[in-house]
Each structure stands twice: as structure tokens, then as C-alpha cells.
Short mmCIF file of C-alpha atoms in Angstrom, two decimals:
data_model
loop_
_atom_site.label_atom_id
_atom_site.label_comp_id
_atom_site.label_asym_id
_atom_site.label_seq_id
_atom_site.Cartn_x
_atom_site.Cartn_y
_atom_site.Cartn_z
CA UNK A 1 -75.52 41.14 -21.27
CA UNK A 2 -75.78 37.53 -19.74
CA UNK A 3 -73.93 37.18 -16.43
CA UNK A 4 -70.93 34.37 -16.81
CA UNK A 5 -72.01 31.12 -14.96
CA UNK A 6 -69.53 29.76 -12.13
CA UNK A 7 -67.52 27.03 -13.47
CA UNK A 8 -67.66 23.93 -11.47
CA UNK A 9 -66.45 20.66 -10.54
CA UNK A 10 -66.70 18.26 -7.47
CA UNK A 11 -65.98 14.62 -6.56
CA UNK A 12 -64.75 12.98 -3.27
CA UNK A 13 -61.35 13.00 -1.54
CA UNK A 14 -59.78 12.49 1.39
CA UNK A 15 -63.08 10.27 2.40
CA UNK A 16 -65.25 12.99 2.06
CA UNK A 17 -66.78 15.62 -0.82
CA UNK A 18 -64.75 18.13 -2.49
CA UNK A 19 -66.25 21.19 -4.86
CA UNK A 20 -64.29 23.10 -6.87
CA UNK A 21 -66.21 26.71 -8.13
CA UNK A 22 -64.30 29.37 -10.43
CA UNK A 23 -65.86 32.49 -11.64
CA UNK A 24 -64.80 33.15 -15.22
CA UNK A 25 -62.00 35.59 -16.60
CA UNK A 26 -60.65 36.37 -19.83
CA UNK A 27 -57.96 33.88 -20.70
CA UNK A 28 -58.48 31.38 -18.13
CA UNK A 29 -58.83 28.08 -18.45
CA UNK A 30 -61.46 27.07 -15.70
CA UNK A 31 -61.11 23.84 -16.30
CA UNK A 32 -57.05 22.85 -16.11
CA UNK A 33 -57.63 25.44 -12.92
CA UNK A 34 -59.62 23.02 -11.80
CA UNK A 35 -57.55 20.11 -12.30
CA UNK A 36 -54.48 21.49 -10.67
CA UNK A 37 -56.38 22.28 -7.71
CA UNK A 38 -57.61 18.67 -7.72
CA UNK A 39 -54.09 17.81 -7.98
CA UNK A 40 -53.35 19.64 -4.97
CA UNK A 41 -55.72 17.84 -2.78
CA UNK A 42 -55.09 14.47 -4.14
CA UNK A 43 -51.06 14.73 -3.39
CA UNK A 44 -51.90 15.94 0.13
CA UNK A 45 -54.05 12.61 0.43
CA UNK A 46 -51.40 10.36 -0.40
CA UNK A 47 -48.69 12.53 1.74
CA UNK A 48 -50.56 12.12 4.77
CA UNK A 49 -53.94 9.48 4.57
CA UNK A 50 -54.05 7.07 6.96
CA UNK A 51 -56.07 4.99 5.13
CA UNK A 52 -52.96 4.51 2.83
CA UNK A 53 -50.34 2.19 3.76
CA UNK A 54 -48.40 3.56 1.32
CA UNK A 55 -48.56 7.36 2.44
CA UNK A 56 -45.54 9.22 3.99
CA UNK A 57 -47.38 9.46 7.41
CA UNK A 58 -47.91 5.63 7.32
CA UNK A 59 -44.14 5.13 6.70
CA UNK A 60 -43.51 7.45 9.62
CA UNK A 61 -46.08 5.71 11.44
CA UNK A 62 -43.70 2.22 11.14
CA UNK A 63 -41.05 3.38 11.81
CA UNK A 64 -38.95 2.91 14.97
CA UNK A 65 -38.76 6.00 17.52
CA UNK A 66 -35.11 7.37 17.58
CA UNK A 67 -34.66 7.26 13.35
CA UNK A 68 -34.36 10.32 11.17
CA UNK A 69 -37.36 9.60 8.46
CA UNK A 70 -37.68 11.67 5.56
CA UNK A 71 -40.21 13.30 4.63
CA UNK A 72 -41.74 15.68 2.11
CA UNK A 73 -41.51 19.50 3.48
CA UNK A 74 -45.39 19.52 3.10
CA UNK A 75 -45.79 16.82 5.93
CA UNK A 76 -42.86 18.49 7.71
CA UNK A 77 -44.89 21.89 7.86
CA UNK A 78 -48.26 20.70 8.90
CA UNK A 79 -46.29 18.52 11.78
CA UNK A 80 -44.68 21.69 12.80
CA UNK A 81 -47.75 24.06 12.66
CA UNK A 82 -49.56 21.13 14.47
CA UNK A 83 -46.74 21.87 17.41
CA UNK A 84 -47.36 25.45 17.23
CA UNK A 85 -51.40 24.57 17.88
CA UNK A 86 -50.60 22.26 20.48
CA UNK A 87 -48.31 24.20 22.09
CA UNK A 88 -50.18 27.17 22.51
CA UNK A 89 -53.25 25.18 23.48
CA UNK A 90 -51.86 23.52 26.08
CA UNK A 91 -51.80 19.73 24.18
CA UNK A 92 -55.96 20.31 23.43
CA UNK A 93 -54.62 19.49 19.55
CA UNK A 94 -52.64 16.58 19.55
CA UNK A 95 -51.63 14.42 16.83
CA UNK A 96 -49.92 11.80 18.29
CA UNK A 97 -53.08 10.31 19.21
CA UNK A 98 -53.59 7.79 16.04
CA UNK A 99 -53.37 4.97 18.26
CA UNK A 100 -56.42 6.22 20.39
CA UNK A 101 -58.41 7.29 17.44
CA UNK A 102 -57.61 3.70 15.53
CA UNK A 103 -59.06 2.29 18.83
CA UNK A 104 -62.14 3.69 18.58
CA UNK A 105 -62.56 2.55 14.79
CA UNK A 106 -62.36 6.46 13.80
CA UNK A 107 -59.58 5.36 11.39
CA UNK A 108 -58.71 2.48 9.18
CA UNK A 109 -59.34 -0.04 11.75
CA UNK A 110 -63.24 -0.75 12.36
CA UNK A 111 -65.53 0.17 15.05
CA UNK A 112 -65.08 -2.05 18.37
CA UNK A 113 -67.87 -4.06 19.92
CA UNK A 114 -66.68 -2.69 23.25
CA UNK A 115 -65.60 0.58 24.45
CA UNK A 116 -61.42 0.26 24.71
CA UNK A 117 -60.78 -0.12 28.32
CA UNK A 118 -59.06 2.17 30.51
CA UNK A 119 -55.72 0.25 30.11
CA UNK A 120 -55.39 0.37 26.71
CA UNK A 121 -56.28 4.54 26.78
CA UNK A 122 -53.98 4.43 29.52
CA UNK A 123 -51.10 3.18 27.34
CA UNK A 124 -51.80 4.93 23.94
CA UNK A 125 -52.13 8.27 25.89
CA UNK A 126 -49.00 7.57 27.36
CA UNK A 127 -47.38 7.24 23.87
CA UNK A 128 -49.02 10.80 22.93
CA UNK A 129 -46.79 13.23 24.55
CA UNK A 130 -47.06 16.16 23.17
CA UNK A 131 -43.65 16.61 22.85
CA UNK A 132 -43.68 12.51 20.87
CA UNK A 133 -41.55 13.79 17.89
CA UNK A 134 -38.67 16.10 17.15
CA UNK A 135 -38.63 17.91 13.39
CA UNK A 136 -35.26 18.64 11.18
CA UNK A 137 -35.81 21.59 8.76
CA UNK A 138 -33.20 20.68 6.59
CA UNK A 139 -33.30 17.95 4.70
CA UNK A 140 -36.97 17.86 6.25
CA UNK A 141 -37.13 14.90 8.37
CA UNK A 142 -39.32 13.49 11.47
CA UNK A 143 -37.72 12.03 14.61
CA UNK A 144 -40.07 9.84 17.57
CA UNK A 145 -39.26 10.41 20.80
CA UNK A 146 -41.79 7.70 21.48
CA UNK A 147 -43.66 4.95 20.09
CA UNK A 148 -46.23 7.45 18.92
CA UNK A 149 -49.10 7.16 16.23
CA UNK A 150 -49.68 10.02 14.36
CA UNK A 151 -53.45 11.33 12.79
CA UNK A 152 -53.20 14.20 11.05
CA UNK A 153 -56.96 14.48 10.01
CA UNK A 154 -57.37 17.68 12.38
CA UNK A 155 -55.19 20.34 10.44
CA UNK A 156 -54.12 18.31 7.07
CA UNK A 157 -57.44 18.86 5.33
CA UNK A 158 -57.49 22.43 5.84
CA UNK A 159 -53.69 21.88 4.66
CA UNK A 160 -54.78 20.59 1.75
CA UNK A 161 -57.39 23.52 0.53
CA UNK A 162 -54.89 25.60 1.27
CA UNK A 163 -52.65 24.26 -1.28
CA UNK A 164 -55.43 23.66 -4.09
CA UNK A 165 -56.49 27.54 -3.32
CA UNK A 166 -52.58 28.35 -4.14
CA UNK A 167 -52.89 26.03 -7.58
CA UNK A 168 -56.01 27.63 -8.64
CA UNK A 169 -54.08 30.99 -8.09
CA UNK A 170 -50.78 29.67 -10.16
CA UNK A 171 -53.46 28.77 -12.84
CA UNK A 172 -54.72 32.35 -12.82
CA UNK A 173 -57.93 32.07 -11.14
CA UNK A 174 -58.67 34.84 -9.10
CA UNK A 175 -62.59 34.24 -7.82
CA UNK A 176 -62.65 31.04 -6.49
CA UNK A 177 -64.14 28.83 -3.76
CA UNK A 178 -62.34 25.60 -2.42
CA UNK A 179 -64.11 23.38 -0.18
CA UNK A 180 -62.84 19.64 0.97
CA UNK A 181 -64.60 17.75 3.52
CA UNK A 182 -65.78 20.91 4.94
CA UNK A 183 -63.18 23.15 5.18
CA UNK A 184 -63.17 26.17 2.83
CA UNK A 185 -61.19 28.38 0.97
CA UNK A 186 -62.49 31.46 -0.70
CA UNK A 187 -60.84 33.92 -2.79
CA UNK A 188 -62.11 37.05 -4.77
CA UNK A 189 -65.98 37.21 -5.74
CA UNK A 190 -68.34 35.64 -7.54
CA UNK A 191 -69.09 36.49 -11.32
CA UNK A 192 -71.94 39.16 -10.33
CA UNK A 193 -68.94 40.89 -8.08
CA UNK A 194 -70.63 39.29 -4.69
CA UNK A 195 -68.46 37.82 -2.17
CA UNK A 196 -68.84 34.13 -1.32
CA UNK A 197 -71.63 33.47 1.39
CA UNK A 198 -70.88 30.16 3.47
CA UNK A 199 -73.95 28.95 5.50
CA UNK A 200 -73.30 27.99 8.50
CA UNK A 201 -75.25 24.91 9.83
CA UNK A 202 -76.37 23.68 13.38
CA UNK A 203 -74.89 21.10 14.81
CA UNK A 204 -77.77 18.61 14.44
CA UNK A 205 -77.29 14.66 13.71
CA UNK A 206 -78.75 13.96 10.44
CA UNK A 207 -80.12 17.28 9.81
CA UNK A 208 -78.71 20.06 7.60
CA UNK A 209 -80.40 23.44 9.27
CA UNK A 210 -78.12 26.83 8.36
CA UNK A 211 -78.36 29.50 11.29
CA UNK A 212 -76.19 31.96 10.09
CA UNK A 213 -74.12 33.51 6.83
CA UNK A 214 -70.25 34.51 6.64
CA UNK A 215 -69.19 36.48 3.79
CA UNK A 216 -65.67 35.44 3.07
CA UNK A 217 -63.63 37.68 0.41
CA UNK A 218 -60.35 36.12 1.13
CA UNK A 219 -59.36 32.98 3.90
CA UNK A 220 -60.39 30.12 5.09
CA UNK A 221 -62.95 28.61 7.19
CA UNK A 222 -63.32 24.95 9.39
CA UNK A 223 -65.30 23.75 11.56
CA UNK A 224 -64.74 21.06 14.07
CA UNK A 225 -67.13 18.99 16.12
CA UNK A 226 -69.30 16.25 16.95
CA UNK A 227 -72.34 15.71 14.76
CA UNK A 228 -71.33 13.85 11.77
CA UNK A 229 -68.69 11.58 12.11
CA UNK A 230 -69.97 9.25 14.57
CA UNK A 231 -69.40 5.57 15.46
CA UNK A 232 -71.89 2.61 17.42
CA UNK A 233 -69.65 1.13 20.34
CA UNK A 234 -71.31 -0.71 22.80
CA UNK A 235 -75.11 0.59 21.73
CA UNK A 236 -74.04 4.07 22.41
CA UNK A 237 -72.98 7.07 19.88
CA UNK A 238 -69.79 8.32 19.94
CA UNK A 239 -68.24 11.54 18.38
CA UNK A 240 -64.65 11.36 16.65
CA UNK A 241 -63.10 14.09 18.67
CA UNK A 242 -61.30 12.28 21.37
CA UNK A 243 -59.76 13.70 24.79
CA UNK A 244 -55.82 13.74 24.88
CA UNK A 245 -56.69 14.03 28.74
CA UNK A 246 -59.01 10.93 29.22
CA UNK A 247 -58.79 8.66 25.72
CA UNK A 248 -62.70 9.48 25.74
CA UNK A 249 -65.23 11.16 23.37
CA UNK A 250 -65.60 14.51 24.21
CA UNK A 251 -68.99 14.52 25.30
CA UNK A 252 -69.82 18.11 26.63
CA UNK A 253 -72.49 21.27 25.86
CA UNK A 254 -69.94 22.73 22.91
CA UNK A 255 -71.41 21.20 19.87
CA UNK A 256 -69.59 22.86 17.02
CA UNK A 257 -66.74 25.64 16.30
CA UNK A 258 -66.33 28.10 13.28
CA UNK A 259 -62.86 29.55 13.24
CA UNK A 260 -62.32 31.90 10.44
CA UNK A 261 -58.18 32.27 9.54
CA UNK A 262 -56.02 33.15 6.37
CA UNK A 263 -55.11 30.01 6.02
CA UNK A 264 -57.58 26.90 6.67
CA UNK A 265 -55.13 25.05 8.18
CA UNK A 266 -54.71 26.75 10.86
CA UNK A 267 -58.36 27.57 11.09
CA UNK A 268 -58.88 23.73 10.90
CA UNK A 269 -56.09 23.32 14.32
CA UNK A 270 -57.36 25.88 16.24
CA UNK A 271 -60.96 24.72 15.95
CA UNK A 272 -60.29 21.55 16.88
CA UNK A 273 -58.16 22.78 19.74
CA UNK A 274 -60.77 25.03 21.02
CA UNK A 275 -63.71 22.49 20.73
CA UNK A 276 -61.46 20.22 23.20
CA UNK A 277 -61.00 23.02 25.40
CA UNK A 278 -64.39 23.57 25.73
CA UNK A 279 -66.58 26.44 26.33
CA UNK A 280 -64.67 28.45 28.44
CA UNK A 281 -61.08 27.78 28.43
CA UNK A 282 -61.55 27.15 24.25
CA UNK A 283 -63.44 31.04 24.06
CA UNK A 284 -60.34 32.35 26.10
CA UNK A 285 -57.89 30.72 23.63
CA UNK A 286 -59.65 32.02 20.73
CA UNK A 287 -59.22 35.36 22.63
CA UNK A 288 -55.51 35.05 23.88
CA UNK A 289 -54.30 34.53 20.03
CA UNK A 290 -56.97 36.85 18.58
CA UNK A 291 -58.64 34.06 16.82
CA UNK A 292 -62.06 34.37 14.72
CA UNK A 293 -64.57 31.76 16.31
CA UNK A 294 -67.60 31.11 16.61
CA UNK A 295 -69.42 28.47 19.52
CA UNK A 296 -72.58 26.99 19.10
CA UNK A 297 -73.41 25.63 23.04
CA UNK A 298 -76.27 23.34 23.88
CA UNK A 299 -78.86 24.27 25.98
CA UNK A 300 -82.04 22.98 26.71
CA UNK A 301 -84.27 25.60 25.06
CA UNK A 302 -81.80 25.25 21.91
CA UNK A 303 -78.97 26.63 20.76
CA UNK A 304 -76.90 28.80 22.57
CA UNK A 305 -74.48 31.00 20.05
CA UNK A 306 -71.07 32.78 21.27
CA UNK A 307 -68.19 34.56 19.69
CA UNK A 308 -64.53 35.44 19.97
CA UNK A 309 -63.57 39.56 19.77
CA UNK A 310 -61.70 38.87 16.53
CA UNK A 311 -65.03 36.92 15.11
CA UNK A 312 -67.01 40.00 15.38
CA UNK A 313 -64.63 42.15 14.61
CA UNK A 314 -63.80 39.48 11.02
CA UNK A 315 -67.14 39.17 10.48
CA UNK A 316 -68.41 43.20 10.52
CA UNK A 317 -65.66 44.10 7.86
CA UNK A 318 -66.78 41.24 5.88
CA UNK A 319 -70.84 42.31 5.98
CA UNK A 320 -69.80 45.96 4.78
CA UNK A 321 -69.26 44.35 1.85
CA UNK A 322 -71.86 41.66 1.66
CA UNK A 323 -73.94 44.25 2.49
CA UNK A 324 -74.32 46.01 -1.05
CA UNK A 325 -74.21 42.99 -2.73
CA UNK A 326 -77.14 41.56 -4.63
CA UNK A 327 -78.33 38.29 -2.43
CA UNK A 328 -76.91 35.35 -3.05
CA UNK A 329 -78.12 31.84 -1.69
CA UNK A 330 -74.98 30.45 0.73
CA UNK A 331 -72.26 28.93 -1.46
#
């Protein structure tokens, strides 16, 4: 009997790639699966892009500090999760840094000839207390408590595979894989019964070279750091990831971080805030909230490859299954 092929789809969003793969089942229909999960990403796109003026993060964006702005709940809960980040990271994820990250041509605006000077990082850091916005549950609504520019880009793409992954469900898939500008979803197995294998890569410019496997049966997975999005200023490369402390390009020997979580978005936060942490102080985060990560440290003989308690613990469970499966190339 001929093994059912995975159904797939893929396209770009959200500025970058997005795949779509579905293993078969009796009565479903693959491809309006497909489509609503699609869907999903797309409406978290124009919620909170931006690159459009017309998204309900832009609006926010305009407004003055001290209004009430509506807003959809979905904004309202990745605002509030991105509190819960920041607050337990000490500010290392911070949204409120839009105007910073605008500065550096990392958003809509282009790349500057010259690095912004220490004024102008000054003043926009100023703007990006952490505490820069109060949040009303009911009717969901965003206040500023200062003349703050907000950038979700951290936390809302793992947001949005998180909601595609619950359309696909809602369509009746139940082996899927959801992946959107690098952040991942997976759910149930493959059509062979194998669990979804995710490569992951080394953080090398230009270069796609995978160093290790994760076998993901159910959650997410992100990964922030340095290596692709990257901007000229000046004649020098620069990394997106910016300091909330110093307005700067992180610039340090933590290249990348793999966080593992049920749900990507908070995978996606906690990997940003751990790769602005840092080696240490990021590892002991990951540890303090029992969070699956994974560190990948320069050093001069190459590199260097370190891992929370819960990412060894997440990642044994998973290879008792992976284990007895036939091989699979990554997904």
C-alpha cells in the first residue's frame, strides 16, 4: 500500500516565507485546512505589521499617549504576554522600542548612512519604558504612558503560527507543521507515523549548515538572533536585535537561541529575551522559568553549544520517540 504524500503549500508573509504541510486523513480537506491557516497568518499581519499604515499597531502607534485605543483582543494578548516576557526578564524584551529599531532602518524606514547618534538613542530609549503602556481587558484597549513606538516583530510571528496551528486544528487537521518566517508549529506526525524533525542550523551569514535535529510531536519552536537580518550603516554590519540598555546592536559571543515552548509565541519572547541577556544571565533565565533553550556561543575554534535543564530534559522525551521512527530528512 502506497504511503499518503504530505499535502503542501507555501508563499510569503509577514516579509518572510511561510510553509504550510498536512499529513492526510480521511475526510479532510487538506487544502481549505490550508487556507484557513493562511488566513490566520495573514489577519495577524494586518493586526500588527508595521509595514502597514493601516494596521491596528500603526493606529496605536499615532496615537497620543494618555487615550484609550481600541484594539482587537489578539493585539491586546500579545501586548500583555509581551509584559509578562519583559517583566520577568528584567526589560531584555521590550517592545516599545519601534522608534530605535525604525532608526536603524530595521523597519519601514530605510537603512541610515550614519550610525544614529547617541542623542537620538538617548531619547527613543527614554520613550521605551518598560512600563510605556497600560492594557484594559475589557473592551480590550491600549493606553501610552509615553510617547512610545511599539515593534511587535519579536513575539507576534510566533503569535501568528500559533493561531494558523489552531485553524488547521478547527479544520480537522491533526498532523501538521506550521512554519512562518522561522518560527514553527508542529502537531501530530507525519503520514509514515514519524514525528516532525526540525534541523537546526548554525548561525552562519549566508550559509545554511544544520548541527543538530529536534523531534517536535506537539509545540512550538523560534529562534532569535543575529545572522540573517542584517543592515550596512556606516560600512559596518549590523544585526536587528537592538539593546533596550544602549540603543546598540547587540554585538556579543551568543550567536543564536532555540527555545522550545507550547506555544511559539512565547517561545519566540523568551528567545529573544534570552539572546539580549546574553550568555549567562539569558542561560539563568531560561533556568529560573524552566524554559527549553538551546545557545550556540562563538568561540574561536567554532561553535560552542549549551543548554537549559528543561532543553534536555524536552528534548530526551522527544528522541524516545524519534528514536523508533524510520529516518526522516529535517522538515
Amino acid at each position: 500500500m502506497t504511503e499518503p504524500e504530505l499535502f503542501h503549500r507555501s508563499g510569503t508573509v509577514m516579509g518572510g516565507p511561510w510553509q504550510i504541510r498536512i499529513t492526510p486523513a480521511p475526510g479532510l480537506d487538506a487544502g481549505a485546512a490550508a487556507r484557513a491557516g493562511l488566513a490566520a497568518l495573514e489577519l495577524v499581519d494586518r493586526q500588527m505589521s508595521t509595514y502597514r499604515e493601516t494596521s491596528d499597531l500603526m493606529r496605536l502607534n499615532h496615537a497620543p499617549e494618555g487615550d484609550w485605543v481600541p484594539v482587537p483582543a489578539d493585539l491586546h494578548a500579545v501586548m500583555a504576554e509581551a509584559r509578562e516576557i519583559a517583566r520577568a526578564s528584567g526589560g531584555a524584551l521590550n517592545i516599545a522600542l519601534g522608534g530605535l529599531v525604525n532608526a536603524w532602518g530595521f523597519g519601514p524606514d530605510p537603512a541610515p548612512a550614519q550610525i544614529p547618534d547617541a542623542a537620538a538613542r538617548r531619547a527613543r530609549d527614554a520613550r521605551a519604558a518598560l512600563d510605556s503602556y497600560e492594557l484594559r481587558a475589557d473592551p480590550p484597549a491600549v493606553r501610552k504612558t509615553a510617547p512610545a513606538q511599539f515593534d511587535l516583530c519579536a513575539i507576534a510571528k510566533g503569535f501568528a503560527v500559533d493561531q494558523a496551528a489552531r485553524a488547521l486544528r478547527a479544520a480537522g487537521a491533526t498532523g501538521f507543521l506550521v512554519e512562518a518566517a522561522g518560527e514553527i508549529y508542529a502537531s501530530g506526525a507525519r503520514p509514515d507515523g514519524s514525528p516532525w524533525v526540525i534541523g537546526l542550523e548554525l548561525p552562519v551569514p549566508g550559509k545554511r549548515i544544520v548541527y543538530d535535529q529536534v523531534a517536535l510531536a506537539e509545540g512550538g519552536l523560534a529562534t532569535s538572533g543575529q545572522y540573517r537580518n542584517r543592515r550596512e550603516v556606516a560600512g559596518a554590519s549590523y544585526g536587528h536585535t537592538l539593546s533596550p540598555v544602549t540603543g546598540m546592536p547587540l554585538d556579543g559571543d551568543l550567536l543564536a537561541v532555540t527555545v522550545q515552548a507550547d506555544s511559539v509565541m512565547r517561545a519566540d519572547g523568551f528567545a529573544t529575551a534570552i539572546f539580549v541577556l546574553g550568555e549567562t544571565e539569558g542561560l539563568a533565565l531560561a533556568n529560573r522559568h524552566r524554559i527549553a533553550a538551546q545557545l550556540v556561543c562563538y568561540e574561536k575554534t567554532g561553535a560552542r553549544v549549551i543548554a537549559s535543564h528543561a532543553w534536555a530534559v524536552q528534548t530526551a522525551q522527544t528522541a524516545q520517540a524519534a528514536a523508533f521512527a524510520p529516518t526522516r530528512p529535517p522538515a
